mmCIF file of N, CA and C in Angstrom:
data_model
loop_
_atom_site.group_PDB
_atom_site.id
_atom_site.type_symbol
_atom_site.label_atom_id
_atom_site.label_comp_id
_atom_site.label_asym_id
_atom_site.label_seq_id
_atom_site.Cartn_x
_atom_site.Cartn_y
_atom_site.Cartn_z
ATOM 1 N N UNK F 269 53.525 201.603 110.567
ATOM 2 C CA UNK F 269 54.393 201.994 109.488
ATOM 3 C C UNK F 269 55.829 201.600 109.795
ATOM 4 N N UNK F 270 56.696 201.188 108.765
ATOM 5 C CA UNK F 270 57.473 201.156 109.061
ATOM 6 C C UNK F 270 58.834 202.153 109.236
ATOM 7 N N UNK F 271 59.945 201.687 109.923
ATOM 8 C CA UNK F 271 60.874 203.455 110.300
ATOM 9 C C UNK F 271 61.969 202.813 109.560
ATOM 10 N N UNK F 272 62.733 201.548 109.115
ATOM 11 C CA UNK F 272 63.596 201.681 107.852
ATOM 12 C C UNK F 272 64.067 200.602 107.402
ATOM 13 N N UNK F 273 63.840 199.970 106.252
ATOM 14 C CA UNK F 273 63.914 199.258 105.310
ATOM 15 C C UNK F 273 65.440 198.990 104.587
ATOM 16 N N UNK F 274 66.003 198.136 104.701
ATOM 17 C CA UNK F 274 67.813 198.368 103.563
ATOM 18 C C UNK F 274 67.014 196.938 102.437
ATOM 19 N N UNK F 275 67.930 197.912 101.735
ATOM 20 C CA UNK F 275 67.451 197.514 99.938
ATOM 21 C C UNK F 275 68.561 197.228 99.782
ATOM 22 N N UNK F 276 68.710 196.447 98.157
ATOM 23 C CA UNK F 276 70.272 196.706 97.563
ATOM 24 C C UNK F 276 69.799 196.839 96.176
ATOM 25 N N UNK F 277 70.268 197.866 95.507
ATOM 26 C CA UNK F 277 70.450 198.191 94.351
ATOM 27 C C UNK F 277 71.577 197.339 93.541
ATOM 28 N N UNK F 278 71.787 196.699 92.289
ATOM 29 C CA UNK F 278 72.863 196.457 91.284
ATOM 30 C C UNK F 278 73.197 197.394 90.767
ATOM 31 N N UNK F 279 74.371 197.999 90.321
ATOM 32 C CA UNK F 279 74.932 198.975 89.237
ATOM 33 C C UNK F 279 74.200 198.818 87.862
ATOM 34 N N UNK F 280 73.935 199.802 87.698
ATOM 35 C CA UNK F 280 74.097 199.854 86.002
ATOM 36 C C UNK F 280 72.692 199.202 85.703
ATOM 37 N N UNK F 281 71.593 199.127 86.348
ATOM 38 C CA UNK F 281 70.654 198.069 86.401
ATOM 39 C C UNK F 281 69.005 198.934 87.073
ATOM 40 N N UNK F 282 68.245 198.287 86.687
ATOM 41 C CA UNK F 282 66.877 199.234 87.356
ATOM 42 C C UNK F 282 66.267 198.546 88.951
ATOM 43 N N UNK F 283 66.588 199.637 89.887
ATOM 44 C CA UNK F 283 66.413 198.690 91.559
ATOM 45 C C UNK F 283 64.597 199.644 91.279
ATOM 46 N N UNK F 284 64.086 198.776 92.065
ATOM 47 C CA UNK F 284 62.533 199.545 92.237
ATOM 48 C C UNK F 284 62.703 198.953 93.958
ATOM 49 N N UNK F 285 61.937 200.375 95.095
ATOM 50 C CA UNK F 285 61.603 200.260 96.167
ATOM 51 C C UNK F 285 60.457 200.507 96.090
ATOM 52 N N UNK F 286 59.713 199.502 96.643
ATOM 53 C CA UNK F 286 58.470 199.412 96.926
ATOM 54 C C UNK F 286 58.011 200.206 98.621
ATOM 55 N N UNK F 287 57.409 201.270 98.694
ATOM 56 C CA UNK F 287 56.818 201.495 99.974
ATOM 57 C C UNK F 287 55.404 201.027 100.009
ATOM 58 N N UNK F 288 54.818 200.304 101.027
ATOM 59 C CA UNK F 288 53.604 199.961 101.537
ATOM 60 C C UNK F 288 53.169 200.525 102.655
ATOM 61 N N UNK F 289 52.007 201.254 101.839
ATOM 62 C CA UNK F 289 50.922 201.492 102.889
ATOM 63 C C UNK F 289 49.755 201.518 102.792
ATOM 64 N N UNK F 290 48.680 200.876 103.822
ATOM 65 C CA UNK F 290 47.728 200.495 103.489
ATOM 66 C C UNK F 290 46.431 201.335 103.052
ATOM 67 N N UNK F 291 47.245 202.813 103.598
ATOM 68 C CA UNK F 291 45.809 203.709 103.697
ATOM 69 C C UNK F 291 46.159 204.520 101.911
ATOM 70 N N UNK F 292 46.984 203.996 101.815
ATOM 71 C CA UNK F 292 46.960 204.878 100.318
ATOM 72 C C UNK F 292 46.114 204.486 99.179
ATOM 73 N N UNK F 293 45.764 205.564 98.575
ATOM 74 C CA UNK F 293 44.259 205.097 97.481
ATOM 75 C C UNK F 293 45.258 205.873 96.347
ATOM 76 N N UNK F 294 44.537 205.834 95.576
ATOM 77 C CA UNK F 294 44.686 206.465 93.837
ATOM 78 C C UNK F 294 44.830 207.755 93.670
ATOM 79 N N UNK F 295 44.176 208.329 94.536
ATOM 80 C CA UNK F 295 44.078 209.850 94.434
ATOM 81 C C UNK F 295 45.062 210.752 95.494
ATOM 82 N N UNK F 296 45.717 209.659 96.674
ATOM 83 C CA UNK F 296 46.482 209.808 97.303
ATOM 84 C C UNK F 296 47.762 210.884 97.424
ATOM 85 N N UNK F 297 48.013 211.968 98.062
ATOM 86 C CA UNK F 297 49.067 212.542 98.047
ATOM 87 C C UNK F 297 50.086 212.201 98.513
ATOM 88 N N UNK F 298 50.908 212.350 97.698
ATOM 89 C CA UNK F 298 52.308 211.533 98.377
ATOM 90 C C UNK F 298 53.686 212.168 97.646
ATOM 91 N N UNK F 299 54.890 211.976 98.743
ATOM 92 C CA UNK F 299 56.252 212.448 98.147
ATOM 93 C C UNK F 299 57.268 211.387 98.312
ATOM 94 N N UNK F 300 58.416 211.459 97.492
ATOM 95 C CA UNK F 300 59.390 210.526 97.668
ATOM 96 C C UNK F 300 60.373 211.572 97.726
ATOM 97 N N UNK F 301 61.520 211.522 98.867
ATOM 98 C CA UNK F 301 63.308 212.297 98.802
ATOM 99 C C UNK F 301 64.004 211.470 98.589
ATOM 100 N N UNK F 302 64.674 211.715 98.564
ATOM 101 C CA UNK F 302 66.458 211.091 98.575
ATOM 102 C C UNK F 302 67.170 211.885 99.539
ATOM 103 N N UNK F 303 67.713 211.508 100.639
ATOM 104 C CA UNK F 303 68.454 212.431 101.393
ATOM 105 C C UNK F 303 67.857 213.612 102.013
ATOM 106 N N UNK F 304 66.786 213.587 101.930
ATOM 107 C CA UNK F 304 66.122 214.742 102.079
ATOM 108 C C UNK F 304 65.279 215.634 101.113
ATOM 109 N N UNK F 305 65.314 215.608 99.790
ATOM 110 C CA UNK F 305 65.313 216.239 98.720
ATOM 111 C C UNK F 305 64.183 216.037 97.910
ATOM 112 N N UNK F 306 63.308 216.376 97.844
ATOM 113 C CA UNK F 306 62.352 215.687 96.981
ATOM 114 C C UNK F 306 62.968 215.392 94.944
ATOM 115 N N UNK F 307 62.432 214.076 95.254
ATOM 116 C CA UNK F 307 62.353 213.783 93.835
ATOM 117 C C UNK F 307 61.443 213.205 92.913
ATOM 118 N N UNK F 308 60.243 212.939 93.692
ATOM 119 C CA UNK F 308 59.128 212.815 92.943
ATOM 120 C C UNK F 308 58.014 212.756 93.800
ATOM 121 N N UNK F 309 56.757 213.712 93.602
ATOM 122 C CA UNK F 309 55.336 213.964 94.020
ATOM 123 C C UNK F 309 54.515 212.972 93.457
ATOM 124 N N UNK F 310 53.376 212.900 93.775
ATOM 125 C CA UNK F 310 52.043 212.247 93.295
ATOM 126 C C UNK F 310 51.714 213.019 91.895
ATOM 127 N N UNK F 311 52.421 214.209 91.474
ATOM 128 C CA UNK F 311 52.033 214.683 90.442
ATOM 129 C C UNK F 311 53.341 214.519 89.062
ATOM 130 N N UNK F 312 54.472 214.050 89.952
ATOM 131 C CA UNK F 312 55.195 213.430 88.845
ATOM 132 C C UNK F 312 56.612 213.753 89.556
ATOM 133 N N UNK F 313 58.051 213.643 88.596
ATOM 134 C CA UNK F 313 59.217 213.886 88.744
ATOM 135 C C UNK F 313 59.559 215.238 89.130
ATOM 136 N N UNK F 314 60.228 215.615 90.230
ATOM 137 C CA UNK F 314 60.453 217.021 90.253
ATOM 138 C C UNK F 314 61.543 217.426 89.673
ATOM 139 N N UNK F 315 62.442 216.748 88.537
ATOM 140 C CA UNK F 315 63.481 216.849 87.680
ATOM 141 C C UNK F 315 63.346 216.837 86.507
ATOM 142 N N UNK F 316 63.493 216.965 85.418
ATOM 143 C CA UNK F 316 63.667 216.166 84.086
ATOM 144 C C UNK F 316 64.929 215.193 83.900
ATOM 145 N N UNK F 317 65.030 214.738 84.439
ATOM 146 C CA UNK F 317 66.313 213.814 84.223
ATOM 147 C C UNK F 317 65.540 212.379 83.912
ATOM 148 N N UNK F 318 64.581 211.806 84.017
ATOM 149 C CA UNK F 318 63.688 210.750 83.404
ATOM 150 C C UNK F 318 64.564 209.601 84.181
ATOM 151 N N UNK F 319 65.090 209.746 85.404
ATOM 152 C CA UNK F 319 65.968 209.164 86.552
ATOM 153 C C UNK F 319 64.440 208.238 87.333
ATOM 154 N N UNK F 320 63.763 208.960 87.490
ATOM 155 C CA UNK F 320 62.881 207.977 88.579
ATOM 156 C C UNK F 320 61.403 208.052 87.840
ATOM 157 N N UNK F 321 60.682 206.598 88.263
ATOM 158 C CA UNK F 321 59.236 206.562 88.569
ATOM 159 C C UNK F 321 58.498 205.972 89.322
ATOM 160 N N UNK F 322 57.014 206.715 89.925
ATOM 161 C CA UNK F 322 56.716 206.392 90.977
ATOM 162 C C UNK F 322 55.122 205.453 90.484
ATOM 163 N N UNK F 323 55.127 204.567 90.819
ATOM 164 C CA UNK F 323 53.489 204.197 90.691
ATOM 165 C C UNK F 323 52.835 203.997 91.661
ATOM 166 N N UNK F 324 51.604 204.293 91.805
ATOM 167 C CA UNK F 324 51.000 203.733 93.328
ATOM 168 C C UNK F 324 50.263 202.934 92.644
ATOM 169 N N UNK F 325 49.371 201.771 93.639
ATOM 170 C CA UNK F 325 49.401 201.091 93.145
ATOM 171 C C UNK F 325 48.475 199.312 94.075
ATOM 172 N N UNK F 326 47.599 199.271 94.315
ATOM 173 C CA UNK F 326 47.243 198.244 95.473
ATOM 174 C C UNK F 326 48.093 198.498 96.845
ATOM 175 N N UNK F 327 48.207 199.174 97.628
ATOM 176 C CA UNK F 327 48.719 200.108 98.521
ATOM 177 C C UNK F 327 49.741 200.068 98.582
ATOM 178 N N UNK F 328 50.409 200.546 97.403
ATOM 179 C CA UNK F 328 52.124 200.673 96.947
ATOM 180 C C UNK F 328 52.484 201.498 96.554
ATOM 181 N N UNK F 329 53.077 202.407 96.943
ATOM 182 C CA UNK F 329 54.247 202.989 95.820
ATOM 183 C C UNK F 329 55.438 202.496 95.753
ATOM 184 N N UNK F 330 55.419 202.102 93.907
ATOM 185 C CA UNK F 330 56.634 201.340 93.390
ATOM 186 C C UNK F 330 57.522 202.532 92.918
ATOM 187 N N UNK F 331 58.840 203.135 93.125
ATOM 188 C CA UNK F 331 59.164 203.478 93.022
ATOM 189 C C UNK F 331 60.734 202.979 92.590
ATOM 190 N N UNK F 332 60.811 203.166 90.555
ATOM 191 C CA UNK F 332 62.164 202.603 89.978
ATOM 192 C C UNK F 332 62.857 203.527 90.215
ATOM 193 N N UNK F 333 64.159 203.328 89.947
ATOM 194 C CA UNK F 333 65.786 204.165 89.155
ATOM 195 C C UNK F 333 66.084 203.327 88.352
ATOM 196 N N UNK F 334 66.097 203.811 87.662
ATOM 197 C CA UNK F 334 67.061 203.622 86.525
ATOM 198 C C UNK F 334 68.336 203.813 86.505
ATOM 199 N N UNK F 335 68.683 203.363 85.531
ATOM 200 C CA UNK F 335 70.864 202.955 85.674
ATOM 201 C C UNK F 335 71.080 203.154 86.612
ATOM 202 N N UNK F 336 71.097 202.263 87.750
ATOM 203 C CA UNK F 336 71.457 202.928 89.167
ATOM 204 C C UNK F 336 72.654 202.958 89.415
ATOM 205 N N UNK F 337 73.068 204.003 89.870
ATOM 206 C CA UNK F 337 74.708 204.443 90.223
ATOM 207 C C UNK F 337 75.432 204.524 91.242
ATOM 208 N N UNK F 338 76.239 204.522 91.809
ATOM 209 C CA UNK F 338 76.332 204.850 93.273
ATOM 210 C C UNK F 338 76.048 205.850 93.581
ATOM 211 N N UNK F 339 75.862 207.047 92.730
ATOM 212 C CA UNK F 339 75.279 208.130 93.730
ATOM 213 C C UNK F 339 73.717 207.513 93.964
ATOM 214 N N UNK F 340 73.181 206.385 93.932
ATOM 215 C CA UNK F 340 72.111 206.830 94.017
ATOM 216 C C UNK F 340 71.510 205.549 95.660
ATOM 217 N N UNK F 341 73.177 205.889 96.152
ATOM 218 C CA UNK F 341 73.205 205.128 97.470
ATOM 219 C C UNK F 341 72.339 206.126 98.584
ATOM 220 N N UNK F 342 71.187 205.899 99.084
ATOM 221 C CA UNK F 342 71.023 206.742 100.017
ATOM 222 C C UNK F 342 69.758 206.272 100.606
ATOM 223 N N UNK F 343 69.339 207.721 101.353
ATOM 224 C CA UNK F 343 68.273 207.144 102.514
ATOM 225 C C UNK F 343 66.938 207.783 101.712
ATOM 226 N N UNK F 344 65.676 206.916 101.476
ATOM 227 C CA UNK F 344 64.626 207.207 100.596
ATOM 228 C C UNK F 344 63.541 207.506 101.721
ATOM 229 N N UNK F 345 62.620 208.491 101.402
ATOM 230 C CA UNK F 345 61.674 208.681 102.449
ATOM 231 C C UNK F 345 60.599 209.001 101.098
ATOM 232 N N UNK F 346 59.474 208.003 102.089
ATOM 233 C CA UNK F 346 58.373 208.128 101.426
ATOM 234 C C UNK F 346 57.212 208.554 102.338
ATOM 235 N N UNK F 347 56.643 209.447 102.134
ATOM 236 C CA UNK F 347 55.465 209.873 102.913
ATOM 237 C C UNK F 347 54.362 209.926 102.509
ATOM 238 N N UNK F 348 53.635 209.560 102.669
ATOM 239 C CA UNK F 348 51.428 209.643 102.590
ATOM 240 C C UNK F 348 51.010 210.177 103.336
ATOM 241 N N UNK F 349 50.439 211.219 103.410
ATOM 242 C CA UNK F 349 49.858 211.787 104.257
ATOM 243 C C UNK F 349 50.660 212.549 105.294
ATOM 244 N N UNK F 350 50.264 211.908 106.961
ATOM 245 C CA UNK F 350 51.040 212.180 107.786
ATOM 246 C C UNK F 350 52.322 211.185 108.253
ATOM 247 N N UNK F 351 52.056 210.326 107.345
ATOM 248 C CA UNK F 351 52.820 208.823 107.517
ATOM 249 C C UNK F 351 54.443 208.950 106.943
ATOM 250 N N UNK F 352 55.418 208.350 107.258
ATOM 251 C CA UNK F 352 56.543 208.479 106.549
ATOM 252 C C UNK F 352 57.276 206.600 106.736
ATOM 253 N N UNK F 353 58.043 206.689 105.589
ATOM 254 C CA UNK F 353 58.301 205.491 105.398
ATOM 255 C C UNK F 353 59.950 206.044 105.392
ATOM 256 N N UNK F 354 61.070 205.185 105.641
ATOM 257 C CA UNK F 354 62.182 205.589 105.425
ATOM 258 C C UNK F 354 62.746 204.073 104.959
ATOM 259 N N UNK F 355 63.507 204.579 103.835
ATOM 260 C CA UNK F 355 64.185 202.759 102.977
ATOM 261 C C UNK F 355 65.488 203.233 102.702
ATOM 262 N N UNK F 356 66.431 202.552 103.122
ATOM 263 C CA UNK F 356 67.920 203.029 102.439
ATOM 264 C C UNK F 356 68.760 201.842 101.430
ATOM 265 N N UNK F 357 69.445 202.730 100.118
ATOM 266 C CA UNK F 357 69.081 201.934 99.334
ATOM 267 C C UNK F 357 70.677 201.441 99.647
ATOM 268 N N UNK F 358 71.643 200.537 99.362
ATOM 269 C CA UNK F 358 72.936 200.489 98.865
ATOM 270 C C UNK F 358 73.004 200.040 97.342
ATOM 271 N N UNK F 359 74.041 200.284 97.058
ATOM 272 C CA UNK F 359 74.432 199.928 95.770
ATOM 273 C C UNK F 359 75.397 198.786 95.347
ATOM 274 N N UNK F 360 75.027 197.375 95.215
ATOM 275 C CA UNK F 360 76.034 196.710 94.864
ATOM 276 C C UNK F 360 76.702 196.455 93.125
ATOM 277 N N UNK F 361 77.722 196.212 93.341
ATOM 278 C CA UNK F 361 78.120 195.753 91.699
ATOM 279 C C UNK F 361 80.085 196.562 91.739
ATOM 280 N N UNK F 362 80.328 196.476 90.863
ATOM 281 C CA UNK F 362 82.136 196.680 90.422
ATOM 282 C C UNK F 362 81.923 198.045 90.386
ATOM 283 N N UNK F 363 83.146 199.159 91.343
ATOM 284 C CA UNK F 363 82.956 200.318 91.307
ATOM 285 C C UNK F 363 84.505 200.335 91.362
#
């Protein structure tokens, strides 16, 4: 597995992080944070803000944002199981 991934997000624009792992199936439990925080389960968004989505997926979870902002600069952890993935995103574009 891997321990951390840098992404770059555009402003104002939809970044998707992809986590891969191989043991994940369909029925798979899984969480995504931000900073620590959960923001979306295998059972959906833990917000209503219609901010993120997660698909799994041929051993993926694709995971978008939408309008991405600078707050939405940070460190993403994705876990399956006992497994954890860590991706940090930055944000480029005119701030």
């Amino acid at each position: 597995m891997k321990n951390s991934t840098s992404n770059f997000g555009i402003l104002d624009s939809t970044t998707e992080l992809i986590c891969e792992d191989s043991s994940l199936l369909p029925t798979s439990y899984f969480t995504i944070a931000k900073d620590g925080e959960s923001i979306f389960t295998h059972k959906g968004e833990t917000s209503s803000s219609g901010k993120y989505l997660a698909t799994p997926a041929n051993g993926n979870i694709v995971l978008k944002i939408y309008n991405t902002a600078i707050s939405d600069q940070a460190d993403y952890t994705c876990s399956i199981g006992a497994g954890k993935h860590i991706y940090t995103l930055k944000v480029e574009g005119k701030y």
